[in-house]
CSV table of C-alpha atoms in Angstrom, one decimal:
chain,number,residue,atom,x,y,z
L,4,UNK,CA,-49.6,-68.3,30.3
L,5,UNK,CA,-52.4,-70.8,29.8
L,6,UNK,CA,-52.0,-74.2,28.3
L,7,UNK,CA,-54.6,-76.3,26.5
L,8,UNK,CA,-54.0,-79.9,25.4
L,9,UNK,CA,-56.7,-81.3,23.1
L,10,UNK,CA,-56.1,-85.0,23.0
L,11,UNK,CA,-58.1,-86.7,20.2
L,12,UNK,CA,-57.8,-90.4,21.2
L,13,UNK,CA,-56.9,-92.6,18.3
L,14,UNK,CA,-57.4,-89.9,15.7
L,15,UNK,CA,-54.3,-90.8,13.6
L,16,UNK,CA,-54.9,-93.2,10.8
L,17,UNK,CA,-53.8,-94.4,7.3
L,18,UNK,CA,-54.9,-93.2,4.0
L,19,UNK,CA,-58.1,-95.0,2.8
L,20,UNK,CA,-59.9,-95.4,-0.5
L,21,UNK,CA,-63.2,-94.2,1.0
L,22,UNK,CA,-61.7,-90.7,1.5
L,23,UNK,CA,-60.0,-90.6,-1.9
L,24,UNK,CA,-56.6,-91.6,-0.5
L,25,UNK,CA,-56.8,-89.3,2.5
L,26,UNK,CA,-56.8,-90.1,6.2
L,27,UNK,CA,-59.9,-89.3,8.3
L,28,UNK,CA,-58.1,-86.3,9.7
L,29,UNK,CA,-57.1,-85.0,6.3
L,30,UNK,CA,-60.7,-85.6,4.9
L,31,UNK,CA,-62.4,-84.0,7.9
L,32,UNK,CA,-63.5,-80.4,7.7
L,33,UNK,CA,-61.5,-78.8,10.5
L,34,UNK,CA,-61.3,-75.0,10.0
L,35,UNK,CA,-60.1,-74.3,13.6
L,36,UNK,CA,-57.3,-76.8,13.5
L,37,UNK,CA,-56.3,-75.6,10.0
L,38,UNK,CA,-56.4,-72.0,11.1
L,39,UNK,CA,-54.0,-72.7,13.9
L,40,UNK,CA,-51.8,-74.9,11.6
L,41,UNK,CA,-50.9,-71.9,9.5
L,42,UNK,CA,-49.1,-70.4,12.5
L,43,UNK,CA,-48.0,-73.5,14.4
L,44,UNK,CA,-45.2,-75.9,14.7
L,45,UNK,CA,-46.4,-79.3,13.5
L,46,UNK,CA,-44.6,-82.6,13.3
L,47,UNK,CA,-44.6,-86.2,14.3
L,48,UNK,CA,-44.0,-87.7,17.8
L,49,UNK,CA,-43.3,-91.2,19.0
L,50,UNK,CA,-45.5,-91.5,22.0
L,51,UNK,CA,-45.2,-95.3,22.4
L,52,UNK,CA,-41.8,-96.9,22.0
L,53,UNK,CA,-41.6,-100.2,20.1
L,54,UNK,CA,-40.9,-102.2,23.2
L,55,UNK,CA,-44.3,-101.2,24.8
L,56,UNK,CA,-47.8,-102.0,23.9
L,57,UNK,CA,-49.6,-99.1,22.1
L,58,UNK,CA,-52.4,-98.4,24.6
L,59,UNK,CA,-54.0,-95.2,25.7
L,60,UNK,CA,-52.4,-95.8,29.1
L,61,UNK,CA,-48.8,-95.6,27.9
L,62,UNK,CA,-49.6,-93.0,25.3
L,63,UNK,CA,-51.4,-90.5,27.5
L,64,UNK,CA,-48.7,-90.8,30.2
L,65,UNK,CA,-46.2,-90.0,27.4
L,66,UNK,CA,-48.2,-87.0,26.2
L,67,UNK,CA,-48.4,-85.6,29.7
L,68,UNK,CA,-44.7,-85.9,30.1
L,69,UNK,CA,-44.5,-89.0,32.3
L,70,UNK,CA,-41.9,-91.4,30.8
L,71,UNK,CA,-43.8,-94.7,30.6
L,72,UNK,CA,-40.6,-96.6,31.0
L,73,UNK,CA,-40.4,-95.1,34.5
L,74,UNK,CA,-44.1,-94.6,35.6
L,75,UNK,CA,-46.1,-97.3,33.9
L,76,UNK,CA,-47.3,-100.1,36.1
L,77,UNK,CA,-50.3,-101.4,34.1
L,78,UNK,CA,-53.5,-99.9,32.7
L,79,UNK,CA,-56.1,-101.1,35.2
L,80,UNK,CA,-54.5,-99.5,38.3
L,81,UNK,CA,-55.0,-96.1,36.8
L,82,UNK,CA,-58.6,-96.9,36.2
L,83,UNK,CA,-59.0,-98.4,39.7
L,84,UNK,CA,-57.7,-95.1,41.2
L,85,UNK,CA,-60.3,-93.2,39.2
L,86,UNK,CA,-63.2,-95.1,40.7
L,87,UNK,CA,-62.0,-94.7,44.3
L,88,UNK,CA,-60.2,-98.1,44.9
L,89,UNK,CA,-57.4,-97.7,47.3
L,90,UNK,CA,-55.1,-100.5,46.2
L,91,UNK,CA,-52.7,-102.1,48.6
L,92,UNK,CA,-49.2,-102.8,47.5
L,93,UNK,CA,-50.1,-106.5,47.4
L,94,UNK,CA,-53.2,-106.0,45.1
L,95,UNK,CA,-53.3,-106.6,41.4
L,96,UNK,CA,-55.9,-104.8,39.3
L,97,UNK,CA,-57.4,-106.0,36.1
L,98,UNK,CA,-59.6,-104.3,33.6
L,99,UNK,CA,-62.9,-106.1,33.3
L,100,UNK,CA,-64.7,-105.5,30.0
L,101,UNK,CA,-68.3,-106.6,29.5
L,102,UNK,CA,-68.2,-108.1,26.1
L,103,UNK,CA,-70.6,-109.9,23.7
L,104,UNK,CA,-69.6,-113.5,22.8
L,105,UNK,CA,-71.2,-115.8,20.3
L,106,UNK,CA,-73.2,-118.7,21.5
L,107,UNK,CA,-71.1,-121.8,20.8
L,108,UNK,CA,-71.4,-124.4,23.5
L,109,UNK,CA,-67.8,-124.5,24.6
L,110,UNK,CA,-66.4,-121.2,25.9
L,111,UNK,CA,-63.1,-121.4,23.9
L,112,UNK,CA,-65.0,-121.9,20.7
L,113,UNK,CA,-66.8,-118.6,21.0
L,114,UNK,CA,-66.0,-115.4,19.1
L,115,UNK,CA,-65.9,-111.9,20.4
L,116,UNK,CA,-68.7,-110.1,18.6
L,117,UNK,CA,-68.3,-106.8,20.4
L,118,UNK,CA,-65.7,-105.7,22.9
L,119,UNK,CA,-68.2,-103.2,24.5
L,120,UNK,CA,-71.6,-104.9,24.2
L,121,UNK,CA,-73.0,-102.1,22.0
L,122,UNK,CA,-71.5,-99.5,24.4
L,123,UNK,CA,-73.7,-100.7,27.2
L,124,UNK,CA,-75.0,-98.0,29.5
L,125,UNK,CA,-73.4,-97.4,32.9
L,126,UNK,CA,-76.7,-98.1,34.7
L,127,UNK,CA,-77.2,-101.4,32.9
L,128,UNK,CA,-73.6,-102.4,33.5
L,129,UNK,CA,-73.8,-101.6,37.1
L,130,UNK,CA,-76.6,-104.2,37.5
L,131,UNK,CA,-74.6,-106.8,35.7
L,132,UNK,CA,-71.4,-106.2,37.7
L,133,UNK,CA,-73.5,-106.4,40.9
L,134,UNK,CA,-74.7,-109.9,39.8
L,135,UNK,CA,-71.1,-111.0,39.0
L,136,UNK,CA,-69.9,-109.6,42.3
L,137,UNK,CA,-72.5,-111.7,44.2
L,138,UNK,CA,-71.0,-114.8,42.6
L,139,UNK,CA,-67.3,-114.0,42.7
L,140,UNK,CA,-66.5,-111.5,45.5
L,141,UNK,CA,-64.6,-113.1,48.4
L,142,UNK,CA,-61.5,-112.4,50.4
L,143,UNK,CA,-59.4,-112.9,47.3
L,144,UNK,CA,-61.3,-111.2,44.5
L,145,UNK,CA,-63.5,-108.0,44.5
L,146,UNK,CA,-65.3,-106.6,41.5
L,147,UNK,CA,-66.0,-102.8,41.1
L,148,UNK,CA,-68.3,-101.1,38.7
L,149,UNK,CA,-66.9,-98.4,36.4
L,150,UNK,CA,-68.3,-96.6,33.3
L,151,UNK,CA,-70.2,-98.3,30.5
L,152,UNK,CA,-68.3,-101.5,29.6
L,153,UNK,CA,-65.2,-100.7,31.6
L,154,UNK,CA,-64.9,-102.2,35.1
L,155,UNK,CA,-62.3,-103.5,37.6
L,156,UNK,CA,-61.3,-106.7,39.3
L,157,UNK,CA,-59.0,-106.5,42.3
L,158,UNK,CA,-57.0,-109.7,43.2
L,159,UNK,CA,-55.8,-109.5,46.8
L,160,UNK,CA,-52.2,-110.9,47.0
L,161,UNK,CA,-52.4,-111.6,43.3
L,162,UNK,CA,-49.7,-111.8,40.7
L,163,UNK,CA,-49.0,-110.0,37.5
L,164,UNK,CA,-47.3,-113.1,36.2
L,165,UNK,CA,-50.3,-114.4,34.3
L,166,UNK,CA,-49.1,-114.7,30.8
L,167,UNK,CA,-50.6,-112.7,27.9
L,168,UNK,CA,-54.0,-111.2,28.5
L,169,UNK,CA,-55.3,-109.8,25.2
L,170,UNK,CA,-57.4,-106.6,25.0
L,171,UNK,CA,-60.8,-107.5,23.6
L,172,UNK,CA,-60.8,-104.6,21.1
L,173,UNK,CA,-57.8,-106.2,19.5
L,174,UNK,CA,-59.6,-109.4,18.6
L,175,UNK,CA,-63.2,-108.3,17.8
L,176,UNK,CA,-64.6,-110.7,15.3
L,177,UNK,CA,-62.0,-113.4,16.0
L,178,UNK,CA,-62.5,-116.8,17.8
L,179,UNK,CA,-61.1,-116.5,21.3
L,180,UNK,CA,-59.5,-119.9,21.4
L,181,UNK,CA,-56.0,-118.5,20.8
L,182,UNK,CA,-56.5,-115.6,23.2
L,183,UNK,CA,-58.0,-117.0,26.4
L,184,UNK,CA,-55.7,-117.0,29.5
L,185,UNK,CA,-53.4,-120.1,29.3
L,186,UNK,CA,-50.8,-119.4,32.1
L,187,UNK,CA,-51.3,-121.6,35.2
L,188,UNK,CA,-51.4,-118.4,37.3
L,189,UNK,CA,-54.4,-117.2,35.4
L,190,UNK,CA,-56.5,-120.3,35.9
L,191,UNK,CA,-58.8,-118.6,38.5
L,192,UNK,CA,-59.2,-115.6,36.2
L,193,UNK,CA,-60.2,-117.9,33.2
L,194,UNK,CA,-62.6,-119.9,35.4
L,195,UNK,CA,-64.4,-116.6,36.3
L,196,UNK,CA,-64.6,-115.7,32.6
L,197,UNK,CA,-66.1,-119.0,31.7
L,198,UNK,CA,-68.6,-119.0,34.6
L,199,UNK,CA,-69.6,-115.4,33.8
L,200,UNK,CA,-71.1,-116.5,30.5
L,201,UNK,CA,-73.4,-119.0,32.2
L,202,UNK,CA,-74.4,-116.3,34.8
L,203,UNK,CA,-75.1,-113.6,32.3
L,204,UNK,CA,-76.6,-115.2,29.3
L,205,UNK,CA,-80.1,-115.1,30.8
L,206,UNK,CA,-79.6,-112.0,32.9
L,207,UNK,CA,-82.7,-109.7,33.0
L,208,UNK,CA,-80.7,-106.7,31.7
L,209,UNK,CA,-79.5,-108.8,28.7
L,210,UNK,CA,-83.0,-110.0,28.0
L,211,UNK,CA,-84.3,-106.5,27.9
L,212,UNK,CA,-81.4,-105.4,25.7
L,213,UNK,CA,-82.0,-108.2,23.2
L,214,UNK,CA,-85.7,-107.1,23.0
L,215,UNK,CA,-84.4,-103.7,22.0
L,216,UNK,CA,-82.2,-105.2,19.3
L,217,UNK,CA,-79.0,-104.6,21.4
L,218,UNK,CA,-76.2,-107.0,22.0
L,219,UNK,CA,-76.1,-108.7,25.4
L,220,UNK,CA,-73.2,-108.2,27.8
L,221,UNK,CA,-72.8,-111.9,28.2
L,222,UNK,CA,-69.2,-112.3,29.5
L,223,UNK,CA,-66.5,-110.6,31.4
L,224,UNK,CA,-63.1,-110.3,29.8
L,225,UNK,CA,-60.0,-109.7,32.0
L,226,UNK,CA,-56.8,-107.9,30.9
L,227,UNK,CA,-54.7,-104.8,31.6
L,228,UNK,CA,-53.1,-106.1,34.9
L,229,UNK,CA,-50.9,-104.0,37.1
L,230,UNK,CA,-50.0,-102.8,40.6
L,231,UNK,CA,-50.8,-99.5,42.3
L,232,UNK,CA,-49.6,-96.5,40.2
L,233,UNK,CA,-47.6,-93.6,41.5
L,234,UNK,CA,-47.0,-90.4,39.6
L,235,UNK,CA,-45.1,-87.2,40.4
L,236,UNK,CA,-47.7,-84.5,41.2
L,237,UNK,CA,-48.4,-82.5,38.0
L,238,UNK,CA,-48.0,-79.1,39.8
L,239,UNK,CA,-44.7,-80.2,41.3
L,240,UNK,CA,-43.5,-81.4,37.9
L,241,UNK,CA,-44.5,-78.3,35.9
L,242,UNK,CA,-45.4,-75.6,38.4
L,243,UNK,CA,-48.9,-75.4,36.9
L,244,UNK,CA,-52.4,-76.0,38.3
L,245,UNK,CA,-53.9,-78.6,36.0
L,246,UNK,CA,-57.3,-80.0,35.2
L,247,UNK,CA,-58.3,-83.3,33.5
L,248,UNK,CA,-61.5,-83.6,31.4
L,249,UNK,CA,-62.4,-87.0,30.2
L,250,UNK,CA,-65.2,-89.5,30.0
L,251,UNK,CA,-63.1,-92.6,30.7
L,252,UNK,CA,-61.7,-93.9,34.0
L,253,UNK,CA,-58.2,-94.3,32.6
L,254,UNK,CA,-57.7,-90.6,32.1
L,255,UNK,CA,-59.5,-89.7,35.3
L,256,UNK,CA,-57.1,-92.1,37.1
L,257,UNK,CA,-54.1,-90.4,35.5
L,258,UNK,CA,-55.5,-87.1,36.6
L,259,UNK,CA,-56.1,-88.3,40.1
L,260,UNK,CA,-52.7,-89.9,40.6
L,261,UNK,CA,-51.0,-86.8,39.3
L,262,UNK,CA,-53.0,-84.5,41.5
L,263,UNK,CA,-54.9,-82.7,38.8
L,264,UNK,CA,-58.4,-81.4,39.2
L,265,UNK,CA,-60.6,-84.2,37.6
L,266,UNK,CA,-63.7,-82.6,36.1
L,267,UNK,CA,-66.9,-84.6,35.7
L,268,UNK,CA,-69.0,-83.7,32.6
L,269,UNK,CA,-72.6,-84.8,32.5
L,270,UNK,CA,-73.3,-86.8,29.3
L,271,UNK,CA,-69.7,-87.6,28.5
L,272,UNK,CA,-69.8,-91.1,27.1
L,273,UNK,CA,-66.5,-91.8,25.4
L,274,UNK,CA,-68.2,-92.2,22.1
L,275,UNK,CA,-69.4,-89.9,19.2
L,276,UNK,CA,-72.6,-89.2,21.2
L,277,UNK,CA,-70.6,-87.6,24.0
L,278,UNK,CA,-71.3,-84.2,25.3
L,279,UNK,CA,-68.8,-82.2,23.2
L,280,UNK,CA,-70.4,-78.9,24.3
L,281,UNK,CA,-70.2,-79.9,28.0
L,282,UNK,CA,-66.5,-80.7,27.6
L,283,UNK,CA,-65.8,-77.3,26.1
L,284,UNK,CA,-67.8,-75.5,28.7
L,285,UNK,CA,-66.0,-77.4,31.5
L,286,UNK,CA,-62.6,-76.4,30.0
L,287,UNK,CA,-63.6,-72.7,29.8
L,288,UNK,CA,-64.8,-72.8,33.4
L,289,UNK,CA,-61.5,-74.3,34.6
L,290,UNK,CA,-59.5,-71.5,32.9
L,291,UNK,CA,-61.9,-68.9,34.3
L,292,UNK,CA,-61.3,-70.4,37.8
L,293,UNK,CA,-57.6,-69.7,37.4
L,294,UNK,CA,-56.3,-73.1,36.3
L,295,UNK,CA,-53.2,-72.9,34.2
L,296,UNK,CA,-53.4,-76.1,32.3
L,297,UNK,CA,-56.4,-78.0,30.9
L,298,UNK,CA,-56.2,-81.5,29.3
L,299,UNK,CA,-59.3,-82.3,27.2
L,300,UNK,CA,-59.4,-86.0,26.3
L,301,UNK,CA,-61.9,-87.1,23.7
L,302,UNK,CA,-62.3,-90.9,23.2
L,303,UNK,CA,-64.7,-90.8,20.2
L,304,UNK,CA,-62.2,-91.2,17.3
L,305,UNK,CA,-60.6,-94.2,19.0
L,306,UNK,CA,-63.9,-95.9,19.5
L,307,UNK,CA,-64.9,-95.3,15.9
L,308,UNK,CA,-61.6,-96.8,14.8
L,309,UNK,CA,-62.1,-99.9,16.8
L,310,UNK,CA,-65.6,-100.3,15.3
L,311,UNK,CA,-64.5,-99.6,11.8
L,312,UNK,CA,-67.0,-96.7,11.6
L,313,UNK,CA,-65.4,-94.8,8.7
L,314,UNK,CA,-67.8,-91.8,8.5
L,315,UNK,CA,-68.2,-91.6,12.2
L,316,UNK,CA,-64.4,-91.3,12.7
L,317,UNK,CA,-64.2,-88.4,10.3
L,318,UNK,CA,-67.4,-86.8,11.9
L,319,UNK,CA,-66.0,-87.2,15.4
L,320,UNK,CA,-62.9,-85.2,14.4
L,321,UNK,CA,-65.2,-82.5,12.9
L,322,UNK,CA,-67.2,-82.3,16.1
L,323,UNK,CA,-64.1,-81.9,18.2
L,324,UNK,CA,-63.0,-79.0,15.9
L,325,UNK,CA,-66.4,-77.3,15.9
L,326,UNK,CA,-67.8,-77.9,19.4
L,327,UNK,CA,-64.6,-78.0,21.5
L,328,UNK,CA,-61.7,-76.3,19.9
L,329,UNK,CA,-63.6,-73.3,18.5
L,330,UNK,CA,-65.4,-72.3,21.7
L,331,UNK,CA,-62.3,-72.8,23.9
L,332,UNK,CA,-60.1,-70.8,21.6
L,333,UNK,CA,-62.6,-67.9,21.7
L,334,UNK,CA,-62.7,-68.1,25.5
L,335,UNK,CA,-58.9,-68.0,25.8
L,336,UNK,CA,-58.8,-65.0,23.5
L,337,UNK,CA,-61.3,-63.2,25.7
L,338,UNK,CA,-59.3,-64.0,28.8
L,339,UNK,CA,-56.5,-61.9,27.3
L,340,UNK,CA,-53.7,-64.0,28.6
L,341,UNK,CA,-51.0,-65.5,26.3
L,342,UNK,CA,-51.6,-69.2,25.7
L,343,UNK,CA,-50.3,-72.3,24.0
L,344,UNK,CA,-52.3,-75.2,22.5
L,345,UNK,CA,-51.1,-78.7,21.8
L,346,UNK,CA,-53.4,-80.8,19.6
L,347,UNK,CA,-52.6,-84.5,19.0
L,348,UNK,CA,-53.9,-88.0,19.3
L,349,UNK,CA,-52.2,-90.3,21.8
L,350,UNK,CA,-51.7,-93.1,19.3
L,351,UNK,CA,-53.1,-94.2,15.9
L,352,UNK,CA,-56.2,-96.4,15.7
L,353,UNK,CA,-56.3,-97.2,11.9
L,354,UNK,CA,-59.7,-98.2,10.6
L,355,UNK,CA,-58.1,-100.9,8.5
L,356,UNK,CA,-56.7,-102.6,11.6
L,357,UNK,CA,-59.4,-101.7,14.2
L,358,UNK,CA,-56.7,-101.6,16.9
L,359,UNK,CA,-53.8,-99.4,18.1
L,360,UNK,CA,-50.4,-99.0,16.6
L,361,UNK,CA,-47.2,-97.4,17.8
L,362,UNK,CA,-46.7,-95.3,14.6
L,363,UNK,CA,-45.4,-91.8,15.1
L,364,UNK,CA,-48.5,-89.5,15.4
L,365,UNK,CA,-49.1,-85.9,14.3
L,366,UNK,CA,-49.0,-83.0,16.7
L,367,UNK,CA,-49.6,-79.3,16.5
L,368,UNK,CA,-48.2,-76.6,18.9
L,369,UNK,CA,-49.7,-73.1,18.7
L,370,UNK,CA,-48.4,-70.1,20.6
L,371,UNK,CA,-50.8,-67.1,20.5
L,372,UNK,CA,-47.9,-64.6,20.7
L,373,UNK,CA,-45.5,-66.7,18.8
L,374,UNK,CA,-44.3,-66.2,15.2
L,375,UNK,CA,-44.2,-69.5,13.3
L,376,UNK,CA,-44.8,-70.1,9.6
L,377,UNK,CA,-46.8,-73.3,9.5
L,378,UNK,CA,-48.7,-75.3,7.0
L,379,UNK,CA,-52.2,-74.8,5.4
L,380,UNK,CA,-53.7,-77.9,7.2
L,381,UNK,CA,-53.1,-80.2,10.1
L,382,UNK,CA,-52.9,-83.9,9.2
L,383,UNK,CA,-50.5,-86.8,9.0
L,384,UNK,CA,-49.3,-85.8,5.5
L,385,UNK,CA,-48.3,-82.2,6.4
L,386,UNK,CA,-46.8,-83.2,9.8
L,387,UNK,CA,-44.6,-85.6,7.9
L,388,UNK,CA,-43.7,-83.0,5.4
L,389,UNK,CA,-42.6,-80.6,8.2
L,390,UNK,CA,-39.6,-82.8,8.9
L,391,UNK,CA,-40.1,-82.3,12.7
L,392,UNK,CA,-39.8,-85.5,14.6
L,393,UNK,CA,-39.9,-86.0,18.4
L,394,UNK,CA,-38.4,-89.4,19.0
L,395,UNK,CA,-39.2,-89.5,22.7
L,396,UNK,CA,-42.8,-88.3,22.9
L,397,UNK,CA,-42.7,-87.8,26.7
L,398,UNK,CA,-40.3,-84.9,26.2
L,399,UNK,CA,-42.8,-82.9,24.0
L,400,UNK,CA,-44.9,-81.3,26.7
L,401,UNK,CA,-42.0,-80.3,28.8
L,402,UNK,CA,-40.4,-78.5,25.8
L,403,UNK,CA,-43.6,-76.7,25.1
L,404,UNK,CA,-44.0,-75.4,28.7
L,405,UNK,CA,-40.4,-74.5,29.2
L,406,UNK,CA,-39.7,-73.1,25.8
């Protein structure tokens, strides 16, 4: 038996006027998903309980069958592991976004114009993080470069008791005064954020970006704190050899900590310009190598939701269906083995809110040799109509594998 999980990050949404009262998933042209839906079990699953923040960290752990109430220690430690940081038990890790702030004189009077600085390239970001590290790295703090706008700060002998640190994608377009770190334990973190603006506003990389009409990465923004993560090995948990395919450090970190084979795909960006074909080919190669389980994570719908890119969100779903799902299904059929497919987002990222919610999200389970009478299409509406509801989302994958 082969298992494919196609995780369409943030794909779930609300009905919107621009699509005639349909969601982006319902409006998208997805012949492969709809073909499977006719012979699949579909429904809704609660991947993030109401007591937890609806982030991709919690939600993807849940989809993979790791109960976040047991395994979740914070977002950044998962990313830290991905980029090769061997955290000590006394370390605290923080996600460090490179953001674009407005130019008011006082830092707290500024507004977050863009949580990702126009999706700054990894090469440009590396130069900026290098400059920040020259100013801030010492025996207590160390900065590490990641992918695009996503980076990591390690606080040696630090604390997670730092008050509320708000994800920047939750407050894009808003003044930061109500969201800057206020807890006394976060004073050093906030001081670095303030100083980073003065360091970066005239940085050569930013000057070149502005010449090209791009937003500057003129401040660091810290959030997602946590201590070293520890996950039960995936193969021990399920008896399957698994592979993780993703553009983002968070998912690579989950793959690494769970002992999965983490596959690098050239040109994978985490946005709608990602290498969809490359991800499909990587998954096919993993199955051909003998892997039992492949998890393909696609970030694009989530990024489009955060940016309120209505047409791009629909288009990203269509590209996933066309360029990833179609080719991988064809390859699985040629292998001749029986297989199961799980398609779902991790959480909703409604265009109207531009941030995550913990609403129940749609899922589809297809079994090649199964006999299920499904629905004509896969979307939020039909999944609700099915009447199937998985209250504890972390139990879904286990039920699929052991059914």
